Tab-separated table of C-alpha atoms and ligand atoms in Angstrom:
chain	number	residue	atom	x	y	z
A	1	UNK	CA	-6.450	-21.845	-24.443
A	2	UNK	CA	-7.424	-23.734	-21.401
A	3	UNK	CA	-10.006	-22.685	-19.246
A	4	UNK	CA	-9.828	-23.644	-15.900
A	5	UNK	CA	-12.492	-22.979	-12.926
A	6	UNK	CA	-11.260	-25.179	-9.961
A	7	UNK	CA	-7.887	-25.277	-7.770
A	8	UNK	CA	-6.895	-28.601	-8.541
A	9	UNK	CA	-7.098	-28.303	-12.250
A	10	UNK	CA	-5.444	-25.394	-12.265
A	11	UNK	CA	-2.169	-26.986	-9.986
A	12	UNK	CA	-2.382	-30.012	-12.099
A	13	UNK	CA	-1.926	-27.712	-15.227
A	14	UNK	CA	0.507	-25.423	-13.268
A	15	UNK	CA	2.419	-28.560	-12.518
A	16	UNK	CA	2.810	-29.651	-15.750
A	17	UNK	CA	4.074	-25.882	-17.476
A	18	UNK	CA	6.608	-26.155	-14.398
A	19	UNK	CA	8.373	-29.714	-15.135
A	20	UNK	CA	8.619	-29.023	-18.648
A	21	UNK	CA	10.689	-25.677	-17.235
A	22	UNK	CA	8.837	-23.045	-18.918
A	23	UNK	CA	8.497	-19.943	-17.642
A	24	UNK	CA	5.146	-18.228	-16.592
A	25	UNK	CA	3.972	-14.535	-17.402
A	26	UNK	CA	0.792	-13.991	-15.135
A	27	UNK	CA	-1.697	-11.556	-15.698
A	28	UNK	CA	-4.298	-10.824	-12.636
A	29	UNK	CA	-7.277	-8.761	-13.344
A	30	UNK	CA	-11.236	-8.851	-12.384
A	31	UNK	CA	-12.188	-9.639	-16.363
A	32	UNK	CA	-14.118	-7.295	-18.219
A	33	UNK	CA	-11.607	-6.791	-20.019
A	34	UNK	CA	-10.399	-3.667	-22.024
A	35	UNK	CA	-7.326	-3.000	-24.211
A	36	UNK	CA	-5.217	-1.894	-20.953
A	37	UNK	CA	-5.440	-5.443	-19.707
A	38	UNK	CA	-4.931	-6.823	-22.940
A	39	UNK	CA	-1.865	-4.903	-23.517
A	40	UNK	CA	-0.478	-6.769	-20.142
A	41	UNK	CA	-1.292	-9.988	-22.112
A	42	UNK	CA	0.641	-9.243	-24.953
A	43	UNK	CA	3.494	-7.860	-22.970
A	44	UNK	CA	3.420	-11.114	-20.668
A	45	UNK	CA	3.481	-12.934	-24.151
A	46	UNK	CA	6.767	-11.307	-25.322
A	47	UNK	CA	8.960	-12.483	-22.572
A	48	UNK	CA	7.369	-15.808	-21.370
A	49	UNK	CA	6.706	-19.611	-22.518
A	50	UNK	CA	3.459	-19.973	-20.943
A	51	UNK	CA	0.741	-16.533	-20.299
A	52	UNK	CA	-1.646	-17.585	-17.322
A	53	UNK	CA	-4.515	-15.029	-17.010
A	54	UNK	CA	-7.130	-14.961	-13.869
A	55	UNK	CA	-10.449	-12.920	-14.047
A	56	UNK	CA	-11.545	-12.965	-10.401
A	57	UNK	CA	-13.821	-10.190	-9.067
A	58	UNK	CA	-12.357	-10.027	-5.733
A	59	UNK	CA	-14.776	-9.103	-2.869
A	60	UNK	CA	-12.202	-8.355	-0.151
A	61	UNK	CA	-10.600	-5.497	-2.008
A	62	UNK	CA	-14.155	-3.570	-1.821
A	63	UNK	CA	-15.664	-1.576	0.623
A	64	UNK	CA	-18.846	-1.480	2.032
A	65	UNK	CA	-20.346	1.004	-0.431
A	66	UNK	CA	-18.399	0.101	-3.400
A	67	UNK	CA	-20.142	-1.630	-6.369
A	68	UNK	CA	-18.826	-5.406	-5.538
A	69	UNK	CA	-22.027	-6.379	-6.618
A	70	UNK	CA	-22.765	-4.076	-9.778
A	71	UNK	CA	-19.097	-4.588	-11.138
A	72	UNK	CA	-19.499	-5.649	-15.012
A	73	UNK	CA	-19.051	-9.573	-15.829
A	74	UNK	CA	-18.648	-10.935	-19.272
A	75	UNK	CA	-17.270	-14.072	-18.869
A	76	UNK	CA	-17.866	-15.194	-22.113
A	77	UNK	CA	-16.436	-12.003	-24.225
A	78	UNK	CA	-13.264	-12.048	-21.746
A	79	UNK	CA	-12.131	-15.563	-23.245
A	80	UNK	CA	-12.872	-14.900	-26.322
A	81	UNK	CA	-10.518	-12.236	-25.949
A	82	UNK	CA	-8.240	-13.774	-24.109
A	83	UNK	CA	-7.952	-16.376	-26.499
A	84	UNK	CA	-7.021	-13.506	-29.425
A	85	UNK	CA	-4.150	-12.263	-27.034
A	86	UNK	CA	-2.634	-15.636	-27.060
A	87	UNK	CA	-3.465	-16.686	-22.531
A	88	UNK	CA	-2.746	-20.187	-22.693
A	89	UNK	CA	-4.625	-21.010	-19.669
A	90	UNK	CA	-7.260	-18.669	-18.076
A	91	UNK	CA	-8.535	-19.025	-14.850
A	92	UNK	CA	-11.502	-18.507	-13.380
A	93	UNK	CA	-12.512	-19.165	-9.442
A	94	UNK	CA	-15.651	-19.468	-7.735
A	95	UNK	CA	-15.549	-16.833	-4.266
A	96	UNK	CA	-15.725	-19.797	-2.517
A	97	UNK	CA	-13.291	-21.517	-4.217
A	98	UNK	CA	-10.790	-18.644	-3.440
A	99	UNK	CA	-12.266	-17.940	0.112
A	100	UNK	CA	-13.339	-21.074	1.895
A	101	UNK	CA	-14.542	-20.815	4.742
A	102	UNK	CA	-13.267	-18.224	7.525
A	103	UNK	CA	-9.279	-16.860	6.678
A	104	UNK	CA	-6.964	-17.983	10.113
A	105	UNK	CA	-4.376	-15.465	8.926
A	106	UNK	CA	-5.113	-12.126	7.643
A	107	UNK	CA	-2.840	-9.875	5.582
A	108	UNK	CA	-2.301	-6.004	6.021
A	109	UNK	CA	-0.869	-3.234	4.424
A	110	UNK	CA	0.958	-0.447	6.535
A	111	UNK	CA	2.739	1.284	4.138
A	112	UNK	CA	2.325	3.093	1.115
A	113	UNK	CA	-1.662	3.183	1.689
A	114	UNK	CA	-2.179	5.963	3.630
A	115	UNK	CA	-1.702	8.331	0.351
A	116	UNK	CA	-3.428	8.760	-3.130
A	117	UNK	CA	-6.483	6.307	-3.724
A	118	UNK	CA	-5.193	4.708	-0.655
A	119	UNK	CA	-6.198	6.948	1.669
A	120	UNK	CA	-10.076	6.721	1.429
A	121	UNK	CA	-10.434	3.076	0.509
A	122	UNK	CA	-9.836	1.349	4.206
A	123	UNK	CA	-8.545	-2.470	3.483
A	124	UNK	CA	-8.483	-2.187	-0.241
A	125	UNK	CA	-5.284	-2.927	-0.369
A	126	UNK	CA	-5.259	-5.668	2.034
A	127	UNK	CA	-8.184	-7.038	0.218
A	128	UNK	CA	-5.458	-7.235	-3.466
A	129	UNK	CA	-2.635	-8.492	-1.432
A	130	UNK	CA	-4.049	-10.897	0.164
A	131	UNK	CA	-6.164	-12.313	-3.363
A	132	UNK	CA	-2.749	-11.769	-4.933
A	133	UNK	CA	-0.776	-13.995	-1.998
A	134	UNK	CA	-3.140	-17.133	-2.924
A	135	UNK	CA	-2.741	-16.153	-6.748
A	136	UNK	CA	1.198	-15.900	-6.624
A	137	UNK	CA	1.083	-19.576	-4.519
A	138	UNK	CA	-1.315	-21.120	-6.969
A	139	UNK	CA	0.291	-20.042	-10.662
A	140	UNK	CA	4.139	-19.638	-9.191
A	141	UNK	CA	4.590	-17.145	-12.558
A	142	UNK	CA	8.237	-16.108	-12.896
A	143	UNK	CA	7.370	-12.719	-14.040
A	144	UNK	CA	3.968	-10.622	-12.859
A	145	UNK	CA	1.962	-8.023	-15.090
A	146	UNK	CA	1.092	-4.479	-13.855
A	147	UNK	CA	-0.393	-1.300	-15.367
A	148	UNK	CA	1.283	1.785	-14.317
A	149	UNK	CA	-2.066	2.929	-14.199
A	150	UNK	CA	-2.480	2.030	-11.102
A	151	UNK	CA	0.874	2.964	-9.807
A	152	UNK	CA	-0.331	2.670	-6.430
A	153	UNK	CA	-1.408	-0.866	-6.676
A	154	UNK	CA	2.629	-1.517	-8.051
A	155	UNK	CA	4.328	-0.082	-4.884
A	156	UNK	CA	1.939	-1.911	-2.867
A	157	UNK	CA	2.574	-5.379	-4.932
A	158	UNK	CA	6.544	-4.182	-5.286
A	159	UNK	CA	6.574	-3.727	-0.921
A	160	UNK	CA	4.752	-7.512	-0.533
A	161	UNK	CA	7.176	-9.119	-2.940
A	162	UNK	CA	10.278	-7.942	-1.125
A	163	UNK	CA	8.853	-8.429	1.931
A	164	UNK	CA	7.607	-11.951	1.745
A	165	UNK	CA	10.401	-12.669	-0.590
A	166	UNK	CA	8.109	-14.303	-3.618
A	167	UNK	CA	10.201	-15.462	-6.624
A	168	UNK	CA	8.355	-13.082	-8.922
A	169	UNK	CA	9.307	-10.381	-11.030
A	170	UNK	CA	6.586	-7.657	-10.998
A	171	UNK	CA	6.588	-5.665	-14.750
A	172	UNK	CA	5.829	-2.221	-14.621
A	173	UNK	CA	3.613	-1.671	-17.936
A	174	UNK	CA	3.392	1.768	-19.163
A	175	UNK	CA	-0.545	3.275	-19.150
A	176	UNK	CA	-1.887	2.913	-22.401
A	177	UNK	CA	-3.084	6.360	-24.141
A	178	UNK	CA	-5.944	7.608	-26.617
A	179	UNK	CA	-4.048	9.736	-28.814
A	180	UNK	CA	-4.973	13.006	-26.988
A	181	UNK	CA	-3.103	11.757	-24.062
A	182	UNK	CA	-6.106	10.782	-21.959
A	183	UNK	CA	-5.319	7.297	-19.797
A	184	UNK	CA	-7.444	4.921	-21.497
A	185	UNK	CA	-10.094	3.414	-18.767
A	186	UNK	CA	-13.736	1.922	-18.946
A	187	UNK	CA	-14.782	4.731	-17.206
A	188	UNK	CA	-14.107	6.809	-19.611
A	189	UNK	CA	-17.542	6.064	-21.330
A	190	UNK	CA	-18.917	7.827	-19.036
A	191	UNK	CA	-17.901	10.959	-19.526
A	192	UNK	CA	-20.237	13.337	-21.222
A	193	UNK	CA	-18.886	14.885	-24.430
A	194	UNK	CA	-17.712	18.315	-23.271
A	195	UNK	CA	-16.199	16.052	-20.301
A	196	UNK	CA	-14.460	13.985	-22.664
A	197	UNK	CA	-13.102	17.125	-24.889
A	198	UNK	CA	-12.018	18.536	-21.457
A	199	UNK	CA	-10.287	15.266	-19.979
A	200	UNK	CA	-6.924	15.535	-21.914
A	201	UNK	CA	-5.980	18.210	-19.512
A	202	UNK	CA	-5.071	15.885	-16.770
A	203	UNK	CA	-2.528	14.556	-18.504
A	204	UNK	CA	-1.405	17.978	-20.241
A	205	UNK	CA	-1.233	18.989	-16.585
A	206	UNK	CA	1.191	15.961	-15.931
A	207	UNK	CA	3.627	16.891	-18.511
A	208	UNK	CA	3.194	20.419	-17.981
A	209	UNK	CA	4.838	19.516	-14.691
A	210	UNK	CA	7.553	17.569	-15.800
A	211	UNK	CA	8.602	20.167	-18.282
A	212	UNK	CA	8.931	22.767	-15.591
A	213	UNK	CA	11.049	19.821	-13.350
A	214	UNK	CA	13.240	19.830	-16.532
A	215	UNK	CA	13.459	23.300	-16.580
A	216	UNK	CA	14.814	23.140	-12.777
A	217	UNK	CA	11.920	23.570	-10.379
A	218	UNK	CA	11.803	21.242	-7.573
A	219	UNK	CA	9.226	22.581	-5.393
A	220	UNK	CA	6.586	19.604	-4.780
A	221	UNK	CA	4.142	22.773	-3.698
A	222	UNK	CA	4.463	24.666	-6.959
A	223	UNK	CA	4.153	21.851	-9.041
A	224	UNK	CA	1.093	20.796	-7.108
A	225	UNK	CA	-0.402	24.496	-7.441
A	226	UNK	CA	0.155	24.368	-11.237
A	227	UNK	CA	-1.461	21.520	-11.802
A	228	UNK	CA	-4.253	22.157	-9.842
A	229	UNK	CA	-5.039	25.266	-11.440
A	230	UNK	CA	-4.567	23.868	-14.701
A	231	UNK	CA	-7.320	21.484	-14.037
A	232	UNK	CA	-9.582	23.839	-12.432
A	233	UNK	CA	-9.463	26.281	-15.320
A	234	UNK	CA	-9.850	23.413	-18.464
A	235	UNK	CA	-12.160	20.927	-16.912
A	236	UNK	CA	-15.477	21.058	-15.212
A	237	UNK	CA	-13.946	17.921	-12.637
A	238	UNK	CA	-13.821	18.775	-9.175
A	239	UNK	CA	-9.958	17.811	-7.565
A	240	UNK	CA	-10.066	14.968	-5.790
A	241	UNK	CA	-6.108	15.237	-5.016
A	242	UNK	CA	-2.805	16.184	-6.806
A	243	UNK	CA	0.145	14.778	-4.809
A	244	UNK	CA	4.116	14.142	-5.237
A	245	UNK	CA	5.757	11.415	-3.957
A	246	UNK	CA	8.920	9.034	-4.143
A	247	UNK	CA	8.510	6.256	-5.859
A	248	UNK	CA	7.351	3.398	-5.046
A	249	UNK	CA	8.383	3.907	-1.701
A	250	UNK	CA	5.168	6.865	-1.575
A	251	UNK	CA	6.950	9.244	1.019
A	252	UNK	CA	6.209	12.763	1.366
A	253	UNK	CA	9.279	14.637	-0.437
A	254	UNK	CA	10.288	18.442	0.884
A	255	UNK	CA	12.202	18.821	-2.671
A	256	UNK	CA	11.537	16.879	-6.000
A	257	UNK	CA	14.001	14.401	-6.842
A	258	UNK	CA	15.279	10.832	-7.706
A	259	UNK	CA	12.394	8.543	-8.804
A	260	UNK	CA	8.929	10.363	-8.357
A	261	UNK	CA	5.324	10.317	-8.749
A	262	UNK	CA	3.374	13.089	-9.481
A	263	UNK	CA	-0.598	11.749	-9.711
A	264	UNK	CA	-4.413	13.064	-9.500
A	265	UNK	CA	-7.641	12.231	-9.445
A	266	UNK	CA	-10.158	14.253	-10.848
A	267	UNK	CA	-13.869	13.107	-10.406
A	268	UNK	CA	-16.076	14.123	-13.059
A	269	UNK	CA	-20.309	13.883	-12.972
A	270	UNK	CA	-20.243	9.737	-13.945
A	271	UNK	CA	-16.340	8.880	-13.755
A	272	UNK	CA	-13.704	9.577	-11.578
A	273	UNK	CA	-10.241	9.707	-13.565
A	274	UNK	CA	-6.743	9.224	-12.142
A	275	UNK	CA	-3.582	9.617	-14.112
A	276	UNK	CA	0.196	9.885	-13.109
A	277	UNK	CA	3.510	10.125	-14.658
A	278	UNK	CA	6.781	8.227	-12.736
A	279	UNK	CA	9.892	10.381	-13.748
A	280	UNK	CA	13.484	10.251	-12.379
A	281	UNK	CA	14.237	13.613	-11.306
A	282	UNK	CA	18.290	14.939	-11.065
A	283	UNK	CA	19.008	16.225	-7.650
A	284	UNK	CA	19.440	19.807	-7.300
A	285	UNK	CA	22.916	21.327	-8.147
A	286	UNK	CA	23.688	22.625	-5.172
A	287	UNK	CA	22.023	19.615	-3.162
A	288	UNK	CA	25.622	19.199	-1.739
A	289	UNK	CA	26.876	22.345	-0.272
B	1	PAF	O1	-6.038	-4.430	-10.671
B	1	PAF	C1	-6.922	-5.302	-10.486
B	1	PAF	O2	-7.764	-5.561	-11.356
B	1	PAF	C2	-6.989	-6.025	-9.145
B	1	PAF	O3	-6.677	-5.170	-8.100
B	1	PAF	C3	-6.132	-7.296	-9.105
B	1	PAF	C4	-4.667	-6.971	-9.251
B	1	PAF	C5	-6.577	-8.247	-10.189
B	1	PAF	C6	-6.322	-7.998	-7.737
B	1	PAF	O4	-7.645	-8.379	-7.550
């Protein structure tokens, strides 16, 4: 595995994967790495010559009171990691390397951010497009990894790519589970035990929701109310949201159907969890008449 910390070493190496025509599976993340991201590694490995990984804390995607600063680093632990997962080349930028000097053009998201997670971090999303505009220019991978996870982060990535037209497939990776069904996440650590017993729930919730869609319900607002109540009664979390949208285009829906997301986030004392499921939902019967 090659580790690379400047631009030009990385475009030299880019340059060289390119002319021998292999193909690139890229894997952005902000390091500290956890089984989620390595999962993205191994998927990126099945379907590509050459697996680039970046570990880049990005500043622009945080806000003003968010823990830029605090956010874990462990350089060395990441590459060893990497390195098990089979990245060929890892890079690893400097802020400055990635932000030099004062930007002349400025990216910005207008749709799909006003919802979910969205909707209280102001230029968040800005902040990942833009780091992910230089990243896409700078490793040209044919194929991009993503963690359902973070299923608002896709649309987002999904709306820039088909805007701006970048050659890159973006790979939807399914969210990785403990065996209870809890989404697995660092923050989960800091849950306190009874937290942690509790925590399944969200997900139960989930697919408590898309049995009853199975069953034939398509009322966004009853779904909503079920889950919500499901969550206050077995957890100790206070709502932050439950919402239903299309997928990924994130608009309000008046009945549930086609592709759909159904996600929450539930903060806890230490940790604020957010799960989703994506389903495709049959229109109604009697959509037509
Ligand atoms: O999901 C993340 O870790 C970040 O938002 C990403 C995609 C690496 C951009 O900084």
């Amino acid at each position: 595995m090659k580790v690379i910390t400047n631009i030009q070493d990385l475009q030299a190496s880019i340059q060289q994967v390119k002319n021998s025509g292999s193909s690139i599976g890229f894997v952005p993340t902000m390091g500290y790495l956890h089984e989620g991201h390595l999962t993205l590694a191994e998927e990126a490995g099945k379907n590509n010559d050459t697996v680039v990984m970046s570990i880049f804390v990005n500043p622009l995607q945080f806000g003003p009171n968010e823990d830029f600063d605090r956010y874990p680093r462990d350089v060395e632990r990441d590459a060893e990691l990497a390195r098990n997962v089979g990245v060929d080349i890892l890079f690893i930028p400097e802020v400055v390397d990635m932000y030099d000097g004062k930007q002349s053009v400025t990216l910005s998201v207008i749709e799909r951010v006003e919802v979910l997670c969205g909707r209280k971090r102001e230029g968040h999303f800005d902040g990942v497009v833009t780091v992910l505009t230089k990243l896409f220019h700078l490793i040209q991978p044919t194929r991009a990894y993503f963690g359902l996870k973070d299923a608002q982060q896709i649309a987002v990535v999904e709306g820039l790519v088909r805007d701006y037209f970048f050659p890159v497939e973006i790979v939807r990776v399914p969210t990785v589970r403990e065996e209870d069904g809890l989404a697995k996440s660092s923050r989960n650590v800091y849950l306190s035990k009874e937290e942690r017993r509790e925590a399944p729930s969200l997900y139960q919730s989930l697919i408590e929701a898309k049995n009853r869609i199975d069953a034939g319900e398509r009322d966004p607002d009853s779904i909503i109310s079920m889950i919500s109540m499901n969550v206050q009664e077995n957890t100790s979390g206070k709502i932050d949201y439950v919402e239903a949208y299309s997928f990924p285009e994130l608009a309000e829906l008046s009945r549930l159907q086609g592709e759909i997301i159904i996600a929450l986030a539930v903060q806890f004392q230490q940790a604020r969890l957010i799960d989703n499921i994506i389903i495709s939902v049959e229109p109604e019967e009697d959509s037509n008449v």
